[in-house]
XYZ file of C-alpha atoms in Angstrom:
309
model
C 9.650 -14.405 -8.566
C 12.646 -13.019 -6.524
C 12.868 -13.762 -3.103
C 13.717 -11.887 -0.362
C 17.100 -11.074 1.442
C 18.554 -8.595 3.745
C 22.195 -7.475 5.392
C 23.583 -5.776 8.030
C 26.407 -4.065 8.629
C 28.856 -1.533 10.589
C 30.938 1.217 11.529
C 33.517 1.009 14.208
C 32.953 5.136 14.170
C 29.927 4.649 15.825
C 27.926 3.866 13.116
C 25.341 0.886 12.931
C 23.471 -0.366 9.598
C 20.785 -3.036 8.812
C 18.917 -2.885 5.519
C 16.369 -5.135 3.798
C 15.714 -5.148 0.185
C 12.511 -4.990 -1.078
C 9.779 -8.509 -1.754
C 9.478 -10.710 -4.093
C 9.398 -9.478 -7.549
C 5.190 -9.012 -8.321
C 6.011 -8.181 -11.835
C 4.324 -11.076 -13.889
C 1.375 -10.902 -11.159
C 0.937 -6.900 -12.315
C 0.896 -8.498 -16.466
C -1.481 -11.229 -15.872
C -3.508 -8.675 -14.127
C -3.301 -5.758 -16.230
C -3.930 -7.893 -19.878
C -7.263 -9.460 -17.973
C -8.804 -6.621 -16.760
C -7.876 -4.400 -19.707
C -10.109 -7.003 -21.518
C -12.832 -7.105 -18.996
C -13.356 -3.597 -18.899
C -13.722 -3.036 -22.705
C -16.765 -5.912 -22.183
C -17.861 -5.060 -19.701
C -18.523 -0.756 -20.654
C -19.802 -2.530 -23.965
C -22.430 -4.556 -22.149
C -23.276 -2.368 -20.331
C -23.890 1.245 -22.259
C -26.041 -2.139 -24.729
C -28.169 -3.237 -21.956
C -28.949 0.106 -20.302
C -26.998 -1.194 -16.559
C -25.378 1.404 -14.393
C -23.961 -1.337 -12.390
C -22.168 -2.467 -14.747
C -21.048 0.898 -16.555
C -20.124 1.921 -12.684
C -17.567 -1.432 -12.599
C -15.791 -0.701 -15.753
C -15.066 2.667 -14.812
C -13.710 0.991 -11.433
C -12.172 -1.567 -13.136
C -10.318 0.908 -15.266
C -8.721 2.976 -12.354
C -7.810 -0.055 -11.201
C -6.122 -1.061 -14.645
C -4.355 2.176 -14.388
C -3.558 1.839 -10.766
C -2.140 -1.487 -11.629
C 0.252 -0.217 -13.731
C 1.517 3.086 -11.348
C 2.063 0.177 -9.110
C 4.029 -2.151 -11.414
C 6.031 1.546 -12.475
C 6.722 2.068 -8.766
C 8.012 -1.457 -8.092
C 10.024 -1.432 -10.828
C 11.476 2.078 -10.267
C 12.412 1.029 -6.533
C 14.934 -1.277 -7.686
C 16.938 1.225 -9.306
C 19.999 1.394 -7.448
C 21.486 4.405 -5.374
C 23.041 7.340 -7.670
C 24.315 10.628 -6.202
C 21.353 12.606 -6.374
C 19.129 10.223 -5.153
C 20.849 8.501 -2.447
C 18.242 5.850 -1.637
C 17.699 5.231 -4.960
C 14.035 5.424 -6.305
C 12.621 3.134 -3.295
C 9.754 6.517 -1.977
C 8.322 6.002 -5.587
C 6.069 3.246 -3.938
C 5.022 5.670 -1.276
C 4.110 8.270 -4.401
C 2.196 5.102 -6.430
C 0.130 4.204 -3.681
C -1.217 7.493 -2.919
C -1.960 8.340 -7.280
C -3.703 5.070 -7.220
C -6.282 6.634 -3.551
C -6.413 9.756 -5.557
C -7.378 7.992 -8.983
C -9.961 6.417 -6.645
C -11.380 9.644 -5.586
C -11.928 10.696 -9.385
C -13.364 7.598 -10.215
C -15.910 7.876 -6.986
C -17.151 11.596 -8.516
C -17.550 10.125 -11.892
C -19.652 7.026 -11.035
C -21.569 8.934 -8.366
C -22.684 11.984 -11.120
C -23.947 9.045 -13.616
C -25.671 7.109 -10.704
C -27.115 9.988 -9.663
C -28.571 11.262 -13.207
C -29.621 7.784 -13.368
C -31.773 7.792 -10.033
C -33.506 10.557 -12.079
C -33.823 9.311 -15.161
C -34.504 5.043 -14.323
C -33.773 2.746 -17.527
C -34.762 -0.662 -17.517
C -31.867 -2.936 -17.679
C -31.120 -6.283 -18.684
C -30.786 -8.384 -16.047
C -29.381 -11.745 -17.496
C -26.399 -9.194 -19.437
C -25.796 -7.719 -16.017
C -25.515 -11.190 -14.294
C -23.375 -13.134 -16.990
C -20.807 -10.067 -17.315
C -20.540 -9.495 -13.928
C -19.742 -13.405 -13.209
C -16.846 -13.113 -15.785
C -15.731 -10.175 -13.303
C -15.763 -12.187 -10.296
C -13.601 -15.063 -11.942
C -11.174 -12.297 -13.121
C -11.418 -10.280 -10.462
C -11.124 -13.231 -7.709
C -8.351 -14.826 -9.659
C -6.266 -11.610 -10.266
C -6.455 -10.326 -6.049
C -5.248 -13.917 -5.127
C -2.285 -12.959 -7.403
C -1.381 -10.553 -4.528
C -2.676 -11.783 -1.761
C 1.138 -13.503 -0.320
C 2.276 -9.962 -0.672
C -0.437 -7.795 1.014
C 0.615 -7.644 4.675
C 4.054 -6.254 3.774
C 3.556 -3.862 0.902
C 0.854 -0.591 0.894
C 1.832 -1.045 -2.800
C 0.820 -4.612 -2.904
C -2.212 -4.663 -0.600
C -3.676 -1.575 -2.445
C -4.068 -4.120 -5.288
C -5.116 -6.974 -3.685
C -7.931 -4.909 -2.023
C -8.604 -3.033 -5.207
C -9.189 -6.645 -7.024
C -10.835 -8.425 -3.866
C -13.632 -5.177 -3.760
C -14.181 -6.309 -7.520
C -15.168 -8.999 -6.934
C -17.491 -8.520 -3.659
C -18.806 -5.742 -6.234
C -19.294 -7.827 -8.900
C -21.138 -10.139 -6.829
C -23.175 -7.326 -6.046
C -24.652 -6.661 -10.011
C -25.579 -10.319 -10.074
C -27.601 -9.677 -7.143
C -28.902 -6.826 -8.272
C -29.700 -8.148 -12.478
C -31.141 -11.587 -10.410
C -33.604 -8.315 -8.760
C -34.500 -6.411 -11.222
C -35.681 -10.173 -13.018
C -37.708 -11.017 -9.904
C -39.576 -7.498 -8.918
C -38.985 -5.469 -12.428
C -38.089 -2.658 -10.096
C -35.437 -0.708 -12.192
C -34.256 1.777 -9.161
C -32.445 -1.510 -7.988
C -29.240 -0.973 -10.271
C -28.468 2.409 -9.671
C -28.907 1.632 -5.776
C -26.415 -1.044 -6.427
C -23.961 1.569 -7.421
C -24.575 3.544 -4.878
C -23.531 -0.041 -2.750
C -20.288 0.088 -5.268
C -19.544 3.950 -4.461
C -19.371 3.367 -0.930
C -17.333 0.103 -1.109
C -14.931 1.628 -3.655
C -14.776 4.843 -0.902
C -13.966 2.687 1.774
C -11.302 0.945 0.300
C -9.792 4.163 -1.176
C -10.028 6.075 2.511
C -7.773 3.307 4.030
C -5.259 3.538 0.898
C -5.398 7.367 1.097
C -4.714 7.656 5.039
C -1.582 5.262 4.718
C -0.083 6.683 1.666
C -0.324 10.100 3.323
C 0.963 9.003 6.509
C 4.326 7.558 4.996
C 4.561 10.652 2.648
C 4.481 12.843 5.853
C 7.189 10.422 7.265
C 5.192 9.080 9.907
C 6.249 6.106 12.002
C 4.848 2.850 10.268
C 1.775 1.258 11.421
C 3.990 -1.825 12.066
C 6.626 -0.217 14.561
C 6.174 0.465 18.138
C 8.003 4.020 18.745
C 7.729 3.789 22.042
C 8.710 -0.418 22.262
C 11.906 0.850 20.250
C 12.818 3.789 22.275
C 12.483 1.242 25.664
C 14.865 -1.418 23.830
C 17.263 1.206 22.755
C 17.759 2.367 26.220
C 17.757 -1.186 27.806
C 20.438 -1.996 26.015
C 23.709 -2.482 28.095
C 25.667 0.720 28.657
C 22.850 2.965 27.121
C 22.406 5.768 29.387
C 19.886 8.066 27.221
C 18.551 7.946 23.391
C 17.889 11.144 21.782
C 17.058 12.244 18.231
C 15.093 9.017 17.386
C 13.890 9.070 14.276
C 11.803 6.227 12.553
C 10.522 6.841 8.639
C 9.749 4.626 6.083
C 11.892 4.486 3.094
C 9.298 2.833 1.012
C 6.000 0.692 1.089
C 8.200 -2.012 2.461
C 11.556 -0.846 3.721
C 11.878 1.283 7.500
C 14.543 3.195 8.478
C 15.414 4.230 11.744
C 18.441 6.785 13.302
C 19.219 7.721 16.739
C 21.773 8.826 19.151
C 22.959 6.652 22.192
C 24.458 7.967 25.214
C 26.915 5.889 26.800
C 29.668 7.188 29.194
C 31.631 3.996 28.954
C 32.759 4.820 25.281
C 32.043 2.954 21.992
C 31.171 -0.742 22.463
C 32.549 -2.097 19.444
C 30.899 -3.221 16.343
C 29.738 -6.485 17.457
C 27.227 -4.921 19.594
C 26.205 -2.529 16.487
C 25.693 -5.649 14.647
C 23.204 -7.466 16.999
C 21.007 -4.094 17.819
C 20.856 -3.559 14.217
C 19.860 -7.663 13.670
C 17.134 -7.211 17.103
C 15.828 -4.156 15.111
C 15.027 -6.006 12.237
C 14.087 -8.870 13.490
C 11.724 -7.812 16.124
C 10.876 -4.273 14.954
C 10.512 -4.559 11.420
C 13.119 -2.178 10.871
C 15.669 -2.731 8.199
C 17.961 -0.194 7.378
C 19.490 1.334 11.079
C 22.237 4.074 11.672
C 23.388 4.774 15.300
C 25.489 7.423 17.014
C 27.520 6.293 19.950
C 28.432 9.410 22.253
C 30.085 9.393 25.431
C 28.416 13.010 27.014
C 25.529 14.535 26.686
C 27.515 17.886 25.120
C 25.730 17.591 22.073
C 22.483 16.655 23.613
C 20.039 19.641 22.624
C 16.518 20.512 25.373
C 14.460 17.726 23.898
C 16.602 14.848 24.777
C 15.049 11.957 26.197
């Protein structure tokens, strides 16, 4: 695993820059993960279509997306690594951003699919077996349990990340789920129990993929993260000694895990030196979360368009 590490530097032109790189490296997390439930899904489909269970026909094709969401995600990680180059400037680092909102849209074809066979199967009951259901779906909660704690250091910093570790984590509450519902259908005999169950697996895959969707869009729009205060960075910016005004703030995520931020400072007393670029651009990331800073120094407000604030 590689570990994380960040620098700052600057301009005596006025220019200020702090940039982190990106987490630890989840790349043998993303193998592990892909080789087990690559297996489990080819069982589990086979079990399933054998012993009649919707449930469990309704997982694989979960567990699938999720294999192939798995590896957009390892693609993406890998591909924001690739260093700078003079057409794409910030290297490949957005291709997180991109990954994360395939893998919400993979979701959303997976929902349709699963809900069309549930539904024909609300229709058209078949009686299950309930002790295939329960021992294939126990497999899936080992698998499934043991893959999402793979990712779960990494899932409060990353979209990327944390759309895996929630994809892997539903698994398993899902899988827990098709016991319960094979240990039913045992009990009462009532058959309507697995395709309600999938129904239950539908809505927890849709709530998952709603969260996952909304953030991915957000950062593609080039929204301000969820994890920066706009207006706690504006007030710091303009507390800061010899600050008259800041205009043309701008905060954006660069990727899943990297923010950037640029504005321009008004300060009559002229350029403060770099030192002072250095610390702002150290209290940025430190206590904003933002990493990779650029700042104007200007001694008027000539260039100051209407909107200044």
């Amino acid at each position: 695993m590689g570990a994380e590490h960040s620098h700052d530097h600057a301009h005596g032109n006025g220019g200020g820059h702090g940039h982190s790189h990106a987490p630890a490296d989840f790349g043998r997390a993303f193998a592990i993960g892909v080789v087990l439930n690559t297996a489990f899904v080819i069982v589990e489909a086979t079990f399933g279509f054998l012993s009649g269970s919707m449930a469990l026909v309704a997982d694989a094709g979960h567990n699938l997306s999720d294999v192939l969401g798995l590896l957009i995600a390892w693609g993406a990680s890998i591909a924001a690594k690739k260093p700078p180059s003079t057409r794409f400037t910030y290297g490949l680092k957005s291709s997180t951003i991109l990954a994360a909102f395939a893998n919400a849209m993979l979701l959303l074809v997976a929902i349709g699919a699963i809900l069309i066979e549930t539904i024909d199967r609300l229709l058209d009951p078949v009686e299950p077996e309930g002790w295939t259901m329960i021992w294939v779906a126990g497999i899936g909660i080992v698998i499934n349990t043991a893959t999402a704690l793979m990712f779960m250091r990494g899932r409060k910093d990353d979209l990327n990340i944390r759309g895996a570790f929630l994809h892997m984590a539903a698994d398993a509450l899902v899988s827990v789920g098709v016991v319960i519902a094979g240990i039913a259908i045992l009990m009462t005999g009532v058959v309507l129990i697995d395709p309600i169950v999938s129904l239950v697996i539908v809505a927890v895959i849709a709530w998952g993929t709603w969260g996952l969707l909304k953030d991915s869009v957000k950062m593609s729009l080039l929204a301000v993260p969820d994890s920066v205060d706009e207006n706690r960075v504006r007030t710091y910016l303009q507390g800061l000694p010899g600050v008259e005004a800041v205009h043309d703030l701008h905060i954006w995520p660069m990727s899943t895990t990297e923010t950037a931020l640029t504005a321009h400072l008004i300060m009559p007393g002229g350029h403060p030196g770099d030192a002072f670029l250095h610390e702002t651009a150290h209290a940025l990331e430190h206590d904003h979360a933002i990493g990779h800073v650029t700042l104007q120094v200007e001694i008027t407000w000539e260039h100051c368009q209407e909107d200044c604030q």
